[in-house]
């Protein structure tokens, strides 16, 4: 059995015990989390989550694993290498989490209520750009970083049911 270490973003280490017989799960020193406003409709929760995590995958290559391949050799796109945890909270919880994420300089994606009325990326970016940080009407955010840092950002949020 061999243990390897890789430096995780934020300076922490992520360890993996390698063995052909090992069934132990890989433990990560980092966390990917999505926080959704509790009053969203089900279709909005799904849409917001998909948009938010796309930002992390597009800008943080270390969160993306290797491509998949089935037994017939057909290849599929890679996905995140670790679980995405989804949380919910009230508007105030989201605002506080956003402030803490910015204060910790953690990579963060935001989705505002204004984006439900737009239909393309250019208009989405313009809608966010038009509003000062403190006035953003957040309905969701995604954050990535060291596990303990993300846990502190999410203080007051609860796991999505």
mmCIF file with all atom_site columns, N, CA, C and O in Angstrom, residues 7 23 37 44 53 56-58 60 72 83 99-100 105 117 123 130 139:
data_model
loop_
_atom_site.group_PDB
_atom_site.id
_atom_site.type_symbol
_atom_site.label_atom_id
_atom_site.label_alt_id
_atom_site.label_comp_id
_atom_site.label_asym_id
_atom_site.label_entity_id
_atom_site.label_seq_id
_atom_site.pdbx_PDB_ins_code
_atom_site.Cartn_x
_atom_site.Cartn_y
_atom_site.Cartn_z
_atom_site.occupancy
_atom_site.B_iso_or_equiv
_atom_site.pdbx_formal_charge
_atom_site.auth_seq_id
_atom_site.auth_comp_id
_atom_site.auth_asym_id
_atom_site.auth_atom_id
_atom_site.pdbx_PDB_model_num
ATOM 1  N N  . UNK A 1 7   ? -0.589  18.676 -3.229  1.00 0.00 ? 7   UNK A N  1
ATOM 2  C CA . UNK A 1 7   ? -0.940  19.951 -2.630  1.00 0.00 ? 7   UNK A CA 1
ATOM 3  C C  . UNK A 1 7   ? -2.276  20.402 -3.179  1.00 0.00 ? 7   UNK A C  1
ATOM 4  O O  . UNK A 1 7   ? -2.495  20.458 -4.379  1.00 0.00 ? 7   UNK A O  1
ATOM 5  N N  . UNK A 1 23  ? -10.591 -0.151 -1.109  1.00 0.00 ? 23  UNK A N  1
ATOM 6  C CA . UNK A 1 23  ? -11.929 0.361  -1.389  1.00 0.00 ? 23  UNK A CA 1
ATOM 7  C C  . UNK A 1 23  ? -12.195 1.606  -0.550  1.00 0.00 ? 23  UNK A C  1
ATOM 8  O O  . UNK A 1 23  ? -13.321 2.078  -0.493  1.00 0.00 ? 23  UNK A O  1
ATOM 9  N N  . UNK A 1 37  ? -30.880 29.926 -2.206  1.00 0.00 ? 37  UNK A N  1
ATOM 10 C CA . UNK A 1 37  ? -31.893 30.578 -1.376  1.00 0.00 ? 37  UNK A CA 1
ATOM 11 C C  . UNK A 1 37  ? -33.069 29.623 -1.236  1.00 0.00 ? 37  UNK A C  1
ATOM 12 O O  . UNK A 1 37  ? -33.517 29.003 -2.210  1.00 0.00 ? 37  UNK A O  1
ATOM 13 N N  . UNK A 1 44  ? -35.840 26.326 -10.542 1.00 0.00 ? 44  UNK A N  1
ATOM 14 C CA . UNK A 1 44  ? -34.833 27.362 -10.331 1.00 0.00 ? 44  UNK A CA 1
ATOM 15 C C  . UNK A 1 44  ? -33.624 26.794 -9.590  1.00 0.00 ? 44  UNK A C  1
ATOM 16 O O  . UNK A 1 44  ? -32.483 27.116 -9.917  1.00 0.00 ? 44  UNK A O  1
ATOM 17 N N  . UNK A 1 53  ? -22.007 25.827 -10.770 1.00 0.00 ? 53  UNK A N  1
ATOM 18 C CA . UNK A 1 53  ? -20.876 24.900 -10.787 1.00 0.00 ? 53  UNK A CA 1
ATOM 19 C C  . UNK A 1 53  ? -20.118 24.953 -12.103 1.00 0.00 ? 53  UNK A C  1
ATOM 20 O O  . UNK A 1 53  ? -18.931 24.623 -12.155 1.00 0.00 ? 53  UNK A O  1
ATOM 21 N N  . UNK A 1 56  ? -17.096 27.105 -11.658 1.00 0.00 ? 56  UNK A N  1
ATOM 22 C CA . UNK A 1 56  ? -15.958 26.492 -10.971 1.00 0.00 ? 56  UNK A CA 1
ATOM 23 C C  . UNK A 1 56  ? -15.180 25.585 -11.916 1.00 0.00 ? 56  UNK A C  1
ATOM 24 O O  . UNK A 1 56  ? -13.957 25.638 -11.976 1.00 0.00 ? 56  UNK A O  1
ATOM 25 N N  . UNK A 1 57  ? -15.902 24.754 -12.648 1.00 0.00 ? 57  UNK A N  1
ATOM 26 C CA . UNK A 1 57  ? -15.235 23.823 -13.567 1.00 0.00 ? 57  UNK A CA 1
ATOM 27 C C  . UNK A 1 57  ? -14.481 24.535 -14.673 1.00 0.00 ? 57  UNK A C  1
ATOM 28 O O  . UNK A 1 57  ? -13.435 24.071 -15.123 1.00 0.00 ? 57  UNK A O  1
ATOM 29 N N  . UNK A 1 58  ? -15.001 25.669 -15.103 1.00 0.00 ? 58  UNK A N  1
ATOM 30 C CA . UNK A 1 58  ? -14.371 26.399 -16.206 1.00 0.00 ? 58  UNK A CA 1
ATOM 31 C C  . UNK A 1 58  ? -13.101 27.127 -15.806 1.00 0.00 ? 58  UNK A C  1
ATOM 32 O O  . UNK A 1 58  ? -12.220 27.331 -16.638 1.00 0.00 ? 58  UNK A O  1
ATOM 33 N N  . UNK A 1 60  ? -11.279 26.515 -12.631 1.00 0.00 ? 60  UNK A N  1
ATOM 34 C CA . UNK A 1 60  ? -10.434 25.803 -11.659 1.00 0.00 ? 60  UNK A CA 1
ATOM 35 C C  . UNK A 1 60  ? -10.175 24.385 -12.151 1.00 0.00 ? 60  UNK A C  1
ATOM 36 O O  . UNK A 1 60  ? -10.854 23.441 -11.753 1.00 0.00 ? 60  UNK A O  1
ATOM 37 N N  . UNK A 1 72  ? -16.821 -0.465 -23.537 1.00 0.00 ? 72  UNK A N  1
ATOM 38 C CA . UNK A 1 72  ? -16.687 -0.542 -24.992 1.00 0.00 ? 72  UNK A CA 1
ATOM 39 C C  . UNK A 1 72  ? -15.712 0.493  -25.542 1.00 0.00 ? 72  UNK A C  1
ATOM 40 O O  . UNK A 1 72  ? -15.550 0.600  -26.763 1.00 0.00 ? 72  UNK A O  1
ATOM 41 N N  . UNK A 1 83  ? -17.322 15.319 -4.680  1.00 0.00 ? 83  UNK A N  1
ATOM 42 C CA . UNK A 1 83  ? -18.751 15.644 -4.592  1.00 0.00 ? 83  UNK A CA 1
ATOM 43 C C  . UNK A 1 83  ? -18.997 17.153 -4.519  1.00 0.00 ? 83  UNK A C  1
ATOM 44 O O  . UNK A 1 83  ? -18.156 17.917 -4.059  1.00 0.00 ? 83  UNK A O  1
ATOM 45 N N  . UNK A 1 99  ? -20.335 37.505 1.797   1.00 0.00 ? 99  UNK A N  1
ATOM 46 C CA . UNK A 1 99  ? -19.350 38.393 2.430   1.00 0.00 ? 99  UNK A CA 1
ATOM 47 C C  . UNK A 1 99  ? -18.160 37.600 2.971   1.00 0.00 ? 99  UNK A C  1
ATOM 48 O O  . UNK A 1 99  ? -17.013 38.011 2.806   1.00 0.00 ? 99  UNK A O  1
ATOM 49 N N  . UNK A 1 100 ? -18.437 36.475 3.615   1.00 0.00 ? 100 UNK A N  1
ATOM 50 C CA . UNK A 1 100 ? -17.344 35.658 4.177   1.00 0.00 ? 100 UNK A CA 1
ATOM 51 C C  . UNK A 1 100 ? -16.479 35.061 3.067   1.00 0.00 ? 100 UNK A C  1
ATOM 52 O O  . UNK A 1 100 ? -15.256 34.998 3.191   1.00 0.00 ? 100 UNK A O  1
ATOM 53 N N  . UNK A 1 105 ? -11.262 35.440 0.240   1.00 0.00 ? 105 UNK A N  1
ATOM 54 C CA . UNK A 1 105 ? -10.735 35.384 -1.135  1.00 0.00 ? 105 UNK A CA 1
ATOM 55 C C  . UNK A 1 105 ? -10.886 33.985 -1.743  1.00 0.00 ? 105 UNK A C  1
ATOM 56 O O  . UNK A 1 105 ? -10.016 33.517 -2.471  1.00 0.00 ? 105 UNK A O  1
ATOM 57 N N  . UNK A 1 117 ? -34.378 36.738 -15.668 1.00 0.00 ? 117 UNK A N  1
ATOM 58 C CA . UNK A 1 117 ? -35.036 37.513 -16.728 1.00 0.00 ? 117 UNK A CA 1
ATOM 59 C C  . UNK A 1 117 ? -34.173 37.674 -17.974 1.00 0.00 ? 117 UNK A C  1
ATOM 60 O O  . UNK A 1 117 ? -34.618 38.250 -18.961 1.00 0.00 ? 117 UNK A O  1
ATOM 61 N N  . UNK A 1 123 ? -26.005 39.303 -21.419 1.00 0.00 ? 123 UNK A N  1
ATOM 62 C CA . UNK A 1 123 ? -26.975 39.994 -20.574 1.00 0.00 ? 123 UNK A CA 1
ATOM 63 C C  . UNK A 1 123 ? -26.840 39.583 -19.105 1.00 0.00 ? 123 UNK A C  1
ATOM 64 O O  . UNK A 1 123 ? -27.072 40.396 -18.201 1.00 0.00 ? 123 UNK A O  1
ATOM 65 N N  . UNK A 1 130 ? -24.239 45.676 -13.206 1.00 0.00 ? 130 UNK A N  1
ATOM 66 C CA . UNK A 1 130 ? -25.030 46.883 -12.946 1.00 0.00 ? 130 UNK A CA 1
ATOM 67 C C  . UNK A 1 130 ? -25.342 47.113 -11.463 1.00 0.00 ? 130 UNK A C  1
ATOM 68 O O  . UNK A 1 130 ? -25.836 48.176 -11.093 1.00 0.00 ? 130 UNK A O  1
ATOM 69 N N  . UNK A 1 139 ? -29.483 34.668 -5.212  1.00 0.00 ? 139 UNK A N  1
ATOM 70 C CA . UNK A 1 139 ? -30.344 33.497 -5.051  1.00 0.00 ? 139 UNK A CA 1
ATOM 71 C C  . UNK A 1 139 ? -29.505 32.229 -4.969  1.00 0.00 ? 139 UNK A C  1
ATOM 72 O O  . UNK A 1 139 ? -30.017 31.166 -4.626  1.00 0.00 ? 139 UNK A O  1
#
